[in-house]
Amino acid sequence: MTEQSQIRAFYAKKNFFITGGTGFVGLCLIEKILRSIPDVGNLYLLMRPKKGKEISERLEEFPSNPIFEKLLETESKNIFSKLIPISGDVGSEDLGLSVEDRQVLTENVNVVIHSAATLDFEENLRPTVNINVLGTRRIMQLCKQIKNLKVMVHVSSAFVNSYLTEAHERVYDAPAEVESIINVAQKLTDQALNDIERTLLKNHPNTYTFTKHLAEHEVKDCSDMFPCTIVRPTMIVASWKEPVPGWTCSKVGPQGFLMGAAKGVVRRLPLAKENIADYIPVDVVVNQLLVAGWHAATEKPGLTVYHCSSSTHKPFRWSMLEPVVNNMLHNYPLKSAVWYPHLDFVSSLWLFRVSAIFVHFFPAILLDLLLRVTGGRPILFRLHKNVWNSLNRLETFIFTEWRFYNENTRELAEKLNKTDSELFFINISSIMWEEYFVNLHLGVRKYLNKESEKSLPAARSKQTVLLAVHIIWQALVISLLWYIFASITGFGMILTAWAPPVIYFVYSFL
């Protein structure tokens, strides 16, 4: 006899309040709840008007989102009646809630999942303190008013402790006195904030990790009032299994650069290929939020922190993918590719910058020129310039290896009965990274590039043409460099006939 799902039984009839519901994690979370907990109550979603659309209009777009395709195979669109938009913003005083909406929440909500945050590494302290720190404080203040709150789940990040190369599942001492940071962020000018930012951050790499670290203490301060738990994902990537392998709507991390590589515009990637890169699929993160919430509400006293990570459990290194990454790009090409795809890893920023001049910027100038001639909008040179300018800011995350220990998560996985371990899987020991990245690439192709499987034959035909163009381009570049060398030395091209293979050999290392 199949064991009953304890997690599904706990969440049945419960009403959720979710922030960040329109983001990458939020959408996957909503889909998972609607599909796997059919008896769930209402899902109140904190939303704000965006791009001229009212929150009701934004909610109407949900059924057409590809993430809900699997759900709609077994459910009608009536399932979305469980989603109730609440006008507000974590960055506004009192969450921007009306008196009526606040009363609805305090009277009806049982589970709070706080996922909203600003992830912009370039933001100064004013917006990051307001959204990440004060936003969390505002959520905790609401939780204190909720009459029948069962659990509060806070979505943090493993990188709140990125100043440590090894981190455990506990709340580390605050990097600063929170009230003084709030005071400074609210009162100083932007220029004054920028001038003292590095001093305030101490050993934190950016304002995001700094403020998310402070936000954890806002949760900790309330953990003796009602059940709370903190889940710290690492770099969140496309789904492993659900709702379908490879689903993503995020262009951050591997999804973004594989999208660029498939188009042929990203040809070099700076990374330490032997270092562990801590990636975690979004569906595992979502399951962990629900499992951690259930456990905090039903069994675990006090505040428990969970690392949703792979570095110490099922580590991934880019060296594992290096032998097959180009086969992957060539087997599943894009019809929208603008150059023949080929991706190489480079081990330092200076080598990447040298390579980028030849393999990124020169082709970008040529392709942007063609776009101008054909009436298109030239964007490639600007894209590579933006990447170039962001490298110093991202260097820490590109070349540092972290180990995020996840003993609490492993212990929690072992406590699940067979039904829950399958329905809300959080154990990643069986993930096969090479197979996973093929599915991620296919997901990028389908969900980010909007290309169906039917377009593959046309894409492969175009790839053949692009290969020919690529070979001609390389021949022209080598010939030009040969001519320049022969002219400078005065030996002529006949006496320097040895130069082309040497140039090609050197060029292949760029």
Short mmCIF file of C-alpha atoms in Angstrom, two decimals:
data_model
loop_
_atom_site.label_atom_id
_atom_site.label_comp_id
_atom_site.label_asym_id
_atom_site.label_seq_id
_atom_site.Cartn_x
_atom_site.Cartn_y
_atom_site.Cartn_z
CA MET A 1 0.00 0.00 0.00
CA THR A 2 1.37 3.39 -0.99
CA GLU A 3 2.23 5.66 1.91
CA GLN A 4 0.32 8.91 2.13
CA SER A 5 2.21 12.09 1.37
CA GLN A 6 2.72 13.84 4.71
CA ILE A 7 3.75 17.06 2.97
CA ARG A 8 0.71 17.14 0.71
CA ALA A 9 -1.54 16.42 3.70
CA PHE A 10 0.02 19.27 5.69
CA TYR A 11 -0.45 21.86 2.93
CA ALA A 12 -3.99 20.75 2.05
CA LYS A 13 -6.48 23.59 2.67
CA LYS A 14 -3.60 25.91 3.66
CA ASN A 15 -3.48 29.40 2.18
CA PHE A 16 -0.10 30.72 0.98
CA PHE A 17 1.28 34.25 0.78
CA ILE A 18 4.12 34.37 -1.76
CA THR A 19 6.45 37.22 -2.66
CA GLY A 20 8.51 37.08 -5.84
CA GLY A 21 5.85 34.91 -7.46
CA THR A 22 6.53 36.18 -10.98
CA GLY A 23 10.26 35.40 -10.84
CA PHE A 24 12.16 32.28 -11.87
CA VAL A 25 11.76 30.46 -8.54
CA GLY A 26 8.31 31.94 -7.87
CA LEU A 27 6.75 30.68 -11.09
CA CYS A 28 8.16 27.20 -10.56
CA LEU A 29 6.91 27.23 -6.97
CA ILE A 30 3.36 28.20 -7.98
CA GLU A 31 3.29 25.52 -10.68
CA LYS A 32 4.53 22.87 -8.25
CA ILE A 33 1.94 23.76 -5.61
CA LEU A 34 -0.97 23.76 -8.07
CA ARG A 35 0.11 20.48 -9.69
CA SER A 36 1.25 18.50 -6.64
CA ILE A 37 -1.06 19.80 -3.89
CA PRO A 38 -4.50 19.81 -5.54
CA ASP A 39 -6.29 20.47 -2.24
CA VAL A 40 -4.27 23.60 -1.48
CA GLY A 41 -6.21 26.72 -0.50
CA ASN A 42 -5.58 30.11 -2.09
CA LEU A 43 -2.21 31.46 -3.18
CA TYR A 44 -2.03 35.18 -2.43
CA LEU A 45 0.64 36.72 -4.66
CA LEU A 46 2.22 40.07 -3.82
CA MET A 47 2.40 41.86 -7.17
CA ARG A 48 2.87 45.37 -8.50
CA PRO A 49 1.92 46.91 -11.84
CA LYS A 50 4.67 46.47 -14.41
CA LYS A 51 5.21 47.71 -17.95
CA GLY A 52 1.88 49.53 -17.88
CA LYS A 53 -0.06 46.41 -16.85
CA GLU A 54 -2.22 46.21 -13.77
CA ILE A 55 -1.75 43.20 -11.50
CA SER A 56 -5.01 41.65 -12.72
CA GLU A 57 -3.70 41.81 -16.29
CA ARG A 58 -0.39 40.26 -15.25
CA LEU A 59 -2.26 37.43 -13.55
CA GLU A 60 -4.29 36.77 -16.71
CA GLU A 61 -1.03 35.97 -18.51
CA PHE A 62 -0.20 33.06 -16.19
CA PRO A 63 -2.11 30.31 -18.06
CA SER A 64 -0.19 31.08 -21.27
CA ASN A 65 3.21 30.71 -19.59
CA PRO A 66 4.95 27.54 -20.88
CA ILE A 67 5.68 26.37 -17.33
CA PHE A 68 2.00 25.58 -16.84
CA GLU A 69 1.65 23.37 -19.95
CA LYS A 70 2.04 20.14 -17.95
CA LEU A 71 -0.42 21.33 -15.30
CA LEU A 72 -3.02 22.13 -17.95
CA GLU A 73 -2.77 18.60 -19.35
CA THR A 74 -4.74 17.41 -16.33
CA GLU A 75 -6.38 20.59 -15.01
CA SER A 76 -8.63 23.23 -16.55
CA LYS A 77 -7.81 26.92 -16.40
CA ASN A 78 -10.15 27.12 -13.43
CA ILE A 79 -7.17 25.99 -11.32
CA PHE A 80 -5.82 29.54 -11.63
CA SER A 81 -8.78 30.85 -9.62
CA LYS A 82 -6.70 29.85 -6.59
CA LEU A 83 -4.24 32.64 -7.46
CA ILE A 84 -5.24 35.92 -5.85
CA PRO A 85 -3.18 39.02 -6.67
CA ILE A 86 -2.41 41.40 -3.83
CA SER A 87 -1.27 44.87 -4.83
CA GLY A 88 1.96 45.74 -3.04
CA ASP A 89 5.74 45.91 -3.07
CA VAL A 90 8.32 44.70 -0.54
CA GLY A 91 10.16 47.96 -1.21
CA SER A 92 7.22 50.11 -0.01
CA GLU A 93 6.33 51.09 3.53
CA ASP A 94 3.97 48.50 5.06
CA LEU A 95 4.48 46.51 1.84
CA GLY A 96 2.23 49.01 0.06
CA LEU A 97 -0.80 47.03 1.27
CA SER A 98 -4.22 48.55 1.55
CA VAL A 99 -6.02 48.17 4.87
CA GLU A 100 -8.45 45.72 3.25
CA ASP A 101 -5.70 43.54 1.71
CA ARG A 102 -3.73 43.45 4.95
CA GLN A 103 -6.81 42.23 6.76
CA VAL A 104 -7.39 39.55 4.13
CA LEU A 105 -3.85 38.30 4.64
CA THR A 106 -3.87 38.40 8.43
CA GLU A 107 -7.19 36.60 8.56
CA ASN A 108 -6.52 33.88 5.98
CA VAL A 109 -2.83 33.12 5.40
CA ASN A 110 -1.20 30.03 6.92
CA VAL A 111 2.11 29.78 5.04
CA VAL A 112 4.43 32.63 3.99
CA ILE A 113 7.21 32.11 1.43
CA HIS A 114 9.36 35.20 0.97
CA SER A 115 11.29 35.01 -2.29
CA ALA A 116 11.34 38.63 -3.52
CA ALA A 117 14.74 40.35 -3.61
CA THR A 118 16.89 42.54 -5.79
CA LEU A 119 19.74 40.53 -7.29
CA ASP A 120 21.52 43.38 -9.08
CA PHE A 121 25.22 43.28 -8.11
CA GLU A 122 25.66 46.87 -9.33
CA GLU A 123 23.00 48.45 -7.12
CA ASN A 124 24.23 50.65 -4.31
CA LEU A 125 23.09 50.20 -0.72
CA ARG A 126 19.96 52.34 -0.91
CA PRO A 127 17.74 50.01 -3.01
CA THR A 128 19.33 46.79 -1.74
CA VAL A 129 18.82 47.74 1.91
CA ASN A 130 15.26 48.86 1.19
CA ILE A 131 14.25 45.70 -0.66
CA ASN A 132 16.42 42.96 0.83
CA VAL A 133 16.66 44.11 4.46
CA LEU A 134 13.66 46.35 5.10
CA GLY A 135 11.55 44.28 2.70
CA THR A 136 12.23 41.19 4.83
CA ARG A 137 11.52 43.18 8.00
CA ARG A 138 8.16 44.26 6.55
CA ILE A 139 7.32 40.64 5.77
CA MET A 140 8.21 39.59 9.31
CA GLN A 141 6.04 42.38 10.71
CA LEU A 142 3.14 41.07 8.63
CA CYS A 143 3.82 37.54 9.89
CA LYS A 144 3.49 38.77 13.49
CA GLN A 145 -0.02 39.96 12.65
CA ILE A 146 -1.18 36.79 10.87
CA LYS A 147 -3.59 34.99 13.19
CA ASN A 148 -3.05 31.40 12.10
CA LEU A 149 0.48 31.32 10.72
CA LYS A 150 1.91 27.80 10.54
CA VAL A 151 5.34 28.60 9.06
CA MET A 152 7.44 31.29 7.40
CA VAL A 153 9.98 30.21 4.76
CA HIS A 154 12.71 32.70 3.81
CA VAL A 155 14.53 32.25 0.49
CA SER A 156 18.11 33.37 1.09
CA SER A 157 21.29 32.49 -0.82
CA ALA A 158 24.30 30.33 0.00
CA PHE A 159 26.40 33.26 -1.19
CA VAL A 160 25.43 35.37 1.83
CA ASN A 161 28.55 33.74 3.23
CA SER A 162 30.63 34.06 0.07
CA TYR A 163 33.44 35.65 2.09
CA LEU A 164 33.97 32.10 3.41
CA THR A 165 35.15 29.40 1.00
CA GLU A 166 33.51 26.80 3.25
CA ALA A 167 30.14 27.52 4.89
CA HIS A 168 27.77 25.54 7.06
CA GLU A 169 24.02 25.65 7.66
CA ARG A 170 23.85 28.27 10.39
CA VAL A 171 23.25 32.00 10.58
CA TYR A 172 26.67 33.62 10.87
CA ASP A 173 27.24 36.81 12.85
CA ALA A 174 25.85 39.91 11.15
CA PRO A 175 28.44 41.80 9.07
CA ALA A 176 27.29 45.12 10.55
CA GLU A 177 24.80 46.69 12.94
CA VAL A 178 21.63 46.70 10.89
CA GLU A 179 20.12 49.94 12.22
CA SER A 180 23.27 51.90 11.38
CA ILE A 181 23.27 50.48 7.84
CA ILE A 182 19.60 51.37 7.38
CA ASN A 183 20.27 54.87 8.69
CA VAL A 184 23.22 55.39 6.35
CA ALA A 185 21.34 54.02 3.33
CA GLN A 186 18.37 56.30 3.93
CA LYS A 187 20.22 59.53 4.71
CA LEU A 188 23.38 59.70 2.60
CA THR A 189 23.49 60.82 -1.02
CA ASP A 190 24.25 58.26 -3.72
CA GLN A 191 27.77 59.66 -4.11
CA ALA A 192 28.43 59.51 -0.38
CA LEU A 193 27.11 55.94 -0.28
CA ASN A 194 29.36 54.92 -3.15
CA ASP A 195 32.36 56.53 -1.43
CA ILE A 196 31.97 54.47 1.76
CA GLU A 197 30.44 51.32 0.25
CA ARG A 198 33.64 49.28 0.18
CA THR A 199 34.32 50.12 3.82
CA LEU A 200 30.81 49.11 4.89
CA LEU A 201 30.81 45.87 2.93
CA LYS A 202 34.10 44.73 4.50
CA ASN A 203 34.77 41.26 3.04
CA HIS A 204 31.43 40.93 1.24
CA PRO A 205 31.86 41.07 -2.57
CA ASN A 206 28.76 43.20 -3.26
CA THR A 207 25.67 44.81 -1.77
CA TYR A 208 23.51 41.78 -2.63
CA THR A 209 25.33 39.27 -0.43
CA PHE A 210 25.76 41.89 2.30
CA THR A 211 22.07 42.81 2.52
CA LYS A 212 20.83 39.23 2.15
CA HIS A 213 23.10 38.33 5.08
CA LEU A 214 21.51 41.09 7.17
CA ALA A 215 18.05 39.89 6.06
CA GLU A 216 18.68 36.46 7.60
CA HIS A 217 18.98 38.15 10.99
CA GLU A 218 15.56 39.75 10.51
CA VAL A 219 14.17 36.20 10.24
CA LYS A 220 16.27 34.90 13.12
CA ASP A 221 14.95 37.66 15.39
CA CYS A 222 11.41 36.34 14.91
CA SER A 223 12.15 32.62 15.06
CA ASP A 224 11.00 32.32 18.68
CA MET A 225 7.60 33.83 17.82
CA PHE A 226 6.48 31.43 15.10
CA PRO A 227 8.04 28.59 13.05
CA CYS A 228 10.64 29.92 10.60
CA THR A 229 13.15 28.31 8.28
CA ILE A 230 15.80 29.61 5.88
CA VAL A 231 16.64 27.91 2.58
CA ARG A 232 19.87 28.96 0.87
CA PRO A 233 20.10 27.94 -2.80
CA THR A 234 23.36 28.30 -4.68
CA MET A 235 23.30 29.25 -8.40
CA ILE A 236 19.80 28.27 -9.53
CA VAL A 237 19.62 26.70 -12.98
CA ALA A 238 17.03 25.06 -15.24
CA SER A 239 14.77 22.28 -13.99
CA TRP A 240 16.08 18.74 -13.60
CA LYS A 241 12.76 16.86 -13.80
CA GLU A 242 9.72 19.11 -13.28
CA PRO A 243 7.53 20.34 -14.74
CA VAL A 244 9.66 19.16 -17.70
CA PRO A 245 13.44 18.68 -17.93
CA GLY A 246 15.23 21.86 -18.94
CA TRP A 247 12.48 24.40 -18.24
CA THR A 248 13.84 27.88 -17.56
CA CYS A 249 12.94 31.51 -17.92
CA SER A 250 16.25 32.78 -16.56
CA LYS A 251 19.19 34.07 -18.58
CA VAL A 252 21.49 34.13 -15.57
CA GLY A 253 24.54 31.85 -15.39
CA PRO A 254 24.82 28.80 -17.69
CA GLN A 255 21.47 29.49 -19.34
CA GLY A 256 22.64 32.90 -20.52
CA PHE A 257 26.04 31.98 -21.89
CA LEU A 258 24.82 28.76 -23.50
CA MET A 259 22.13 30.84 -25.19
CA GLY A 260 24.86 33.14 -26.51
CA ALA A 261 27.10 30.21 -27.45
CA ALA A 262 24.28 28.55 -29.42
CA LYS A 263 23.79 31.77 -31.38
CA GLY A 264 27.53 31.78 -32.13
CA VAL A 265 28.21 35.12 -30.43
CA VAL A 266 29.75 33.78 -27.20
CA ARG A 267 32.86 31.80 -28.15
CA ARG A 268 35.06 32.06 -25.08
CA LEU A 269 34.12 31.58 -21.44
CA PRO A 270 36.40 32.59 -18.56
CA LEU A 271 36.32 30.00 -15.78
CA ALA A 272 38.45 27.68 -13.68
CA LYS A 273 37.25 24.45 -15.22
CA GLU A 274 38.64 22.22 -12.45
CA ASN A 275 36.89 24.20 -9.72
CA ILE A 276 33.53 23.04 -8.39
CA ALA A 277 30.70 25.16 -9.77
CA ASP A 278 27.80 24.90 -7.36
CA TYR A 279 24.62 24.67 -9.46
CA ILE A 280 21.21 23.55 -8.24
CA PRO A 281 18.12 22.92 -10.42
CA VAL A 282 15.14 25.16 -9.79
CA ASP A 283 12.72 22.26 -9.19
CA VAL A 284 14.97 20.96 -6.38
CA VAL A 285 14.92 24.45 -4.83
CA VAL A 286 11.14 24.61 -4.97
CA ASN A 287 10.78 21.18 -3.41
CA GLN A 288 13.21 22.16 -0.66
CA LEU A 289 11.12 25.24 0.19
CA LEU A 290 8.01 23.11 0.62
CA VAL A 291 9.76 20.29 2.49
CA ALA A 292 11.58 22.70 4.81
CA GLY A 293 8.33 24.56 5.53
CA TRP A 294 6.49 21.34 6.36
CA HIS A 295 9.28 20.16 8.66
CA ALA A 296 9.60 23.50 10.49
CA ALA A 297 5.84 23.61 11.07
CA THR A 298 5.36 20.03 12.20
CA GLU A 299 8.53 18.81 13.88
CA LYS A 300 11.53 21.08 14.12
CA PRO A 301 11.72 23.64 16.97
CA GLY A 302 13.83 26.76 16.52
CA LEU A 303 15.37 28.10 13.30
CA THR A 304 16.91 25.62 10.85
CA VAL A 305 18.99 26.65 7.85
CA TYR A 306 19.24 24.48 4.75
CA HIS A 307 21.82 24.71 2.00
CA CYS A 308 20.24 23.76 -1.29
CA SER A 309 23.57 22.98 -2.93
CA SER A 310 25.59 20.44 -4.88
CA SER A 311 29.24 21.25 -4.11
CA THR A 312 29.66 18.76 -1.25
CA HIS A 313 27.08 16.23 -2.42
CA LYS A 314 27.19 15.84 -6.21
CA PRO A 315 29.88 18.29 -7.40
CA PHE A 316 29.99 19.61 -10.96
CA ARG A 317 33.12 20.84 -12.73
CA TRP A 318 33.16 22.39 -16.18
CA SER A 319 35.97 19.99 -17.11
CA MET A 320 33.26 17.30 -17.05
CA LEU A 321 31.43 19.07 -19.87
CA GLU A 322 34.39 20.34 -21.91
CA PRO A 323 34.68 17.23 -24.15
CA VAL A 324 31.01 17.35 -25.16
CA VAL A 325 29.89 20.98 -25.00
CA ASN A 326 30.49 21.68 -28.70
CA ASN A 327 28.87 18.41 -29.78
CA MET A 328 25.85 19.54 -27.78
CA LEU A 329 25.79 22.91 -29.55
CA HIS A 330 26.18 21.30 -32.97
CA ASN A 331 23.66 18.49 -32.44
CA TYR A 332 20.94 20.94 -31.42
CA PRO A 333 21.70 24.18 -33.28
CA LEU A 334 19.59 27.33 -33.46
CA LYS A 335 17.83 28.53 -36.55
CA SER A 336 18.46 32.04 -35.24
CA ALA A 337 22.25 31.53 -34.95
CA VAL A 338 24.31 34.32 -36.48
CA TRP A 339 27.69 32.54 -36.46
CA TYR A 340 28.94 28.97 -36.37
CA PRO A 341 28.86 27.94 -32.67
CA HIS A 342 32.05 26.95 -30.90
CA LEU A 343 32.83 27.43 -27.21
CA ASP A 344 36.22 27.25 -25.52
CA PHE A 345 37.05 27.74 -21.86
CA VAL A 346 39.84 30.14 -20.88
CA SER A 347 41.53 30.13 -17.50
CA SER A 348 42.08 33.83 -16.78
CA LEU A 349 40.46 37.21 -17.38
CA TRP A 350 43.45 38.67 -19.23
CA LEU A 351 43.48 35.74 -21.67
CA PHE A 352 39.74 36.08 -22.12
CA ARG A 353 40.11 39.79 -22.90
CA VAL A 354 42.79 39.10 -25.52
CA SER A 355 40.68 36.36 -27.07
CA ALA A 356 37.54 38.51 -27.00
CA ILE A 357 39.15 41.14 -29.22
CA PHE A 358 39.55 38.60 -32.02
CA VAL A 359 36.66 36.18 -31.55
CA HIS A 360 34.00 38.47 -30.06
CA PHE A 361 34.56 42.10 -31.01
CA PHE A 362 35.81 41.77 -34.61
CA PRO A 363 32.92 39.45 -35.66
CA ALA A 364 30.50 41.67 -33.68
CA ILE A 365 31.59 44.71 -35.69
CA LEU A 366 31.07 42.78 -38.95
CA LEU A 367 27.66 41.41 -37.92
CA ASP A 368 26.46 44.76 -36.57
CA LEU A 369 27.45 46.32 -39.89
CA LEU A 370 25.38 43.71 -41.74
CA LEU A 371 22.46 44.40 -39.39
CA ARG A 372 22.65 48.12 -40.16
CA VAL A 373 22.70 47.44 -43.89
CA THR A 374 19.69 45.11 -43.65
CA GLY A 375 17.72 47.48 -41.43
CA GLY A 376 18.28 45.57 -38.19
CA ARG A 377 19.32 46.90 -34.80
CA PRO A 378 23.04 46.46 -34.09
CA ILE A 379 23.41 44.97 -30.61
CA LEU A 380 26.36 42.54 -30.60
CA PHE A 381 29.19 45.03 -30.00
CA ARG A 382 27.25 46.60 -27.13
CA LEU A 383 26.49 43.15 -25.69
CA HIS A 384 30.18 42.19 -25.62
CA LYS A 385 31.12 45.60 -24.23
CA ASN A 386 28.68 45.07 -21.35
CA VAL A 387 30.19 41.64 -20.66
CA TRP A 388 33.68 43.16 -20.78
CA ASN A 389 32.72 45.87 -18.28
CA SER A 390 31.09 43.39 -15.87
CA LEU A 391 34.03 40.99 -15.63
CA ASN A 392 35.85 42.68 -12.76
CA ARG A 393 32.64 42.69 -10.74
CA LEU A 394 32.07 38.99 -11.41
CA GLU A 395 35.67 37.78 -11.11
CA THR A 396 35.19 36.54 -7.53
CA PHE A 397 32.25 34.38 -8.59
CA ILE A 398 33.99 33.11 -11.74
CA PHE A 399 37.23 31.86 -10.19
CA THR A 400 36.42 31.08 -6.53
CA GLU A 401 35.53 27.58 -5.43
CA TRP A 402 33.05 27.29 -2.56
CA ARG A 403 31.92 24.32 -0.54
CA PHE A 404 28.49 24.71 0.98
CA TYR A 405 27.93 21.85 3.39
CA ASN A 406 24.37 20.52 3.46
CA GLU A 407 24.11 18.07 6.36
CA ASN A 408 20.67 19.43 7.35
CA THR A 409 19.33 18.95 3.84
CA ARG A 410 20.64 15.38 3.62
CA GLU A 411 19.19 14.56 7.03
CA LEU A 412 15.85 16.02 5.97
CA ALA A 413 15.84 13.97 2.75
CA GLU A 414 16.31 10.79 4.77
CA LYS A 415 13.27 11.61 6.92
CA LEU A 416 10.88 11.68 3.96
CA ASN A 417 8.75 8.63 3.35
CA LYS A 418 8.93 6.98 -0.07
CA THR A 419 5.98 8.93 -1.49
CA ASP A 420 7.33 12.31 -0.41
CA SER A 421 10.90 11.54 -1.48
CA GLU A 422 9.55 10.99 -5.01
CA LEU A 423 6.93 13.73 -5.03
CA PHE A 424 9.13 16.39 -3.37
CA PHE A 425 12.60 15.17 -4.31
CA ILE A 426 15.49 17.06 -2.72
CA ASN A 427 18.17 14.37 -2.99
CA ILE A 428 20.35 15.12 -6.04
CA SER A 429 22.66 12.12 -5.71
CA SER A 430 21.29 10.57 -8.90
CA ILE A 431 21.71 13.62 -11.14
CA MET A 432 23.94 12.98 -14.18
CA TRP A 433 25.46 16.34 -15.02
CA GLU A 434 26.26 15.68 -18.69
CA GLU A 435 22.70 14.51 -19.37
CA TYR A 436 21.36 17.40 -17.30
CA PHE A 437 23.22 20.01 -19.35
CA VAL A 438 21.97 18.54 -22.62
CA ASN A 439 18.44 19.03 -21.28
CA LEU A 440 19.34 22.51 -20.06
CA HIS A 441 20.59 23.40 -23.56
CA LEU A 442 17.38 22.03 -25.09
CA GLY A 443 15.40 24.06 -22.56
CA VAL A 444 17.32 27.21 -23.47
CA ARG A 445 16.64 26.46 -27.12
CA LYS A 446 12.90 26.04 -26.54
CA TYR A 447 12.04 28.47 -23.75
CA LEU A 448 14.56 31.29 -24.18
CA ASN A 449 15.18 31.18 -27.93
CA LYS A 450 11.59 30.14 -28.70
CA GLU A 451 12.63 27.45 -31.20
CA SER A 452 10.66 24.22 -31.40
CA GLU A 453 11.98 20.78 -32.23
CA LYS A 454 10.46 21.15 -35.70
CA SER A 455 13.00 23.85 -36.54
CA LEU A 456 15.99 21.51 -36.09
CA PRO A 457 16.32 20.43 -39.77
CA ALA A 458 16.35 24.06 -40.95
CA ALA A 459 18.77 24.96 -38.15
CA ARG A 460 21.16 22.19 -39.18
CA SER A 461 21.06 23.33 -42.81
CA LYS A 462 21.86 26.87 -41.72
CA GLN A 463 24.67 25.59 -39.52
CA THR A 464 26.34 24.08 -42.60
CA VAL A 465 26.27 27.48 -44.29
CA LEU A 466 27.59 29.19 -41.15
CA LEU A 467 30.46 26.70 -40.97
CA ALA A 468 31.48 27.62 -44.52
CA VAL A 469 31.28 31.33 -43.67
CA HIS A 470 33.33 30.72 -40.52
CA ILE A 471 36.07 28.94 -42.48
CA ILE A 472 36.17 31.74 -45.06
CA TRP A 473 36.34 34.34 -42.26
CA GLN A 474 39.24 32.52 -40.61
CA ALA A 475 41.05 32.29 -43.96
CA LEU A 476 40.57 36.03 -44.53
CA VAL A 477 41.83 36.92 -41.04
CA ILE A 478 44.88 34.68 -41.39
CA SER A 479 45.60 36.03 -44.87
CA LEU A 480 45.37 39.60 -43.62
CA LEU A 481 47.73 38.90 -40.73
CA TRP A 482 50.10 37.10 -43.12
CA TYR A 483 50.09 40.07 -45.50
CA ILE A 484 50.74 42.52 -42.63
CA PHE A 485 53.60 40.38 -41.32
CA ALA A 486 55.14 40.00 -44.80
CA SER A 487 54.89 43.74 -45.42
CA ILE A 488 56.43 44.70 -42.05
CA THR A 489 59.34 42.26 -42.37
CA GLY A 490 59.91 43.03 -46.07
CA PHE A 491 60.34 39.35 -46.91
CA GLY A 492 57.24 39.12 -49.07
CA MET A 493 54.53 36.51 -48.93
CA ILE A 494 56.44 33.79 -50.76
CA LEU A 495 59.35 33.80 -48.30
CA THR A 496 56.90 33.89 -45.39
CA ALA A 497 54.78 30.97 -46.61
CA TRP A 498 55.44 29.32 -43.27
CA ALA A 499 53.52 32.09 -41.48
CA PRO A 500 49.87 30.98 -42.08
CA PRO A 501 50.14 27.68 -40.16
CA VAL A 502 51.96 29.46 -37.34
CA ILE A 503 49.30 32.20 -37.25
CA TYR A 504 46.56 29.57 -37.25
CA PHE A 505 48.30 27.71 -34.40
CA VAL A 506 48.56 30.90 -32.32
CA TYR A 507 45.04 31.97 -33.30
CA SER A 508 43.66 28.65 -32.03
CA PHE A 509 44.84 29.53 -28.52
CA LEU A 510 42.92 32.82 -28.48
#
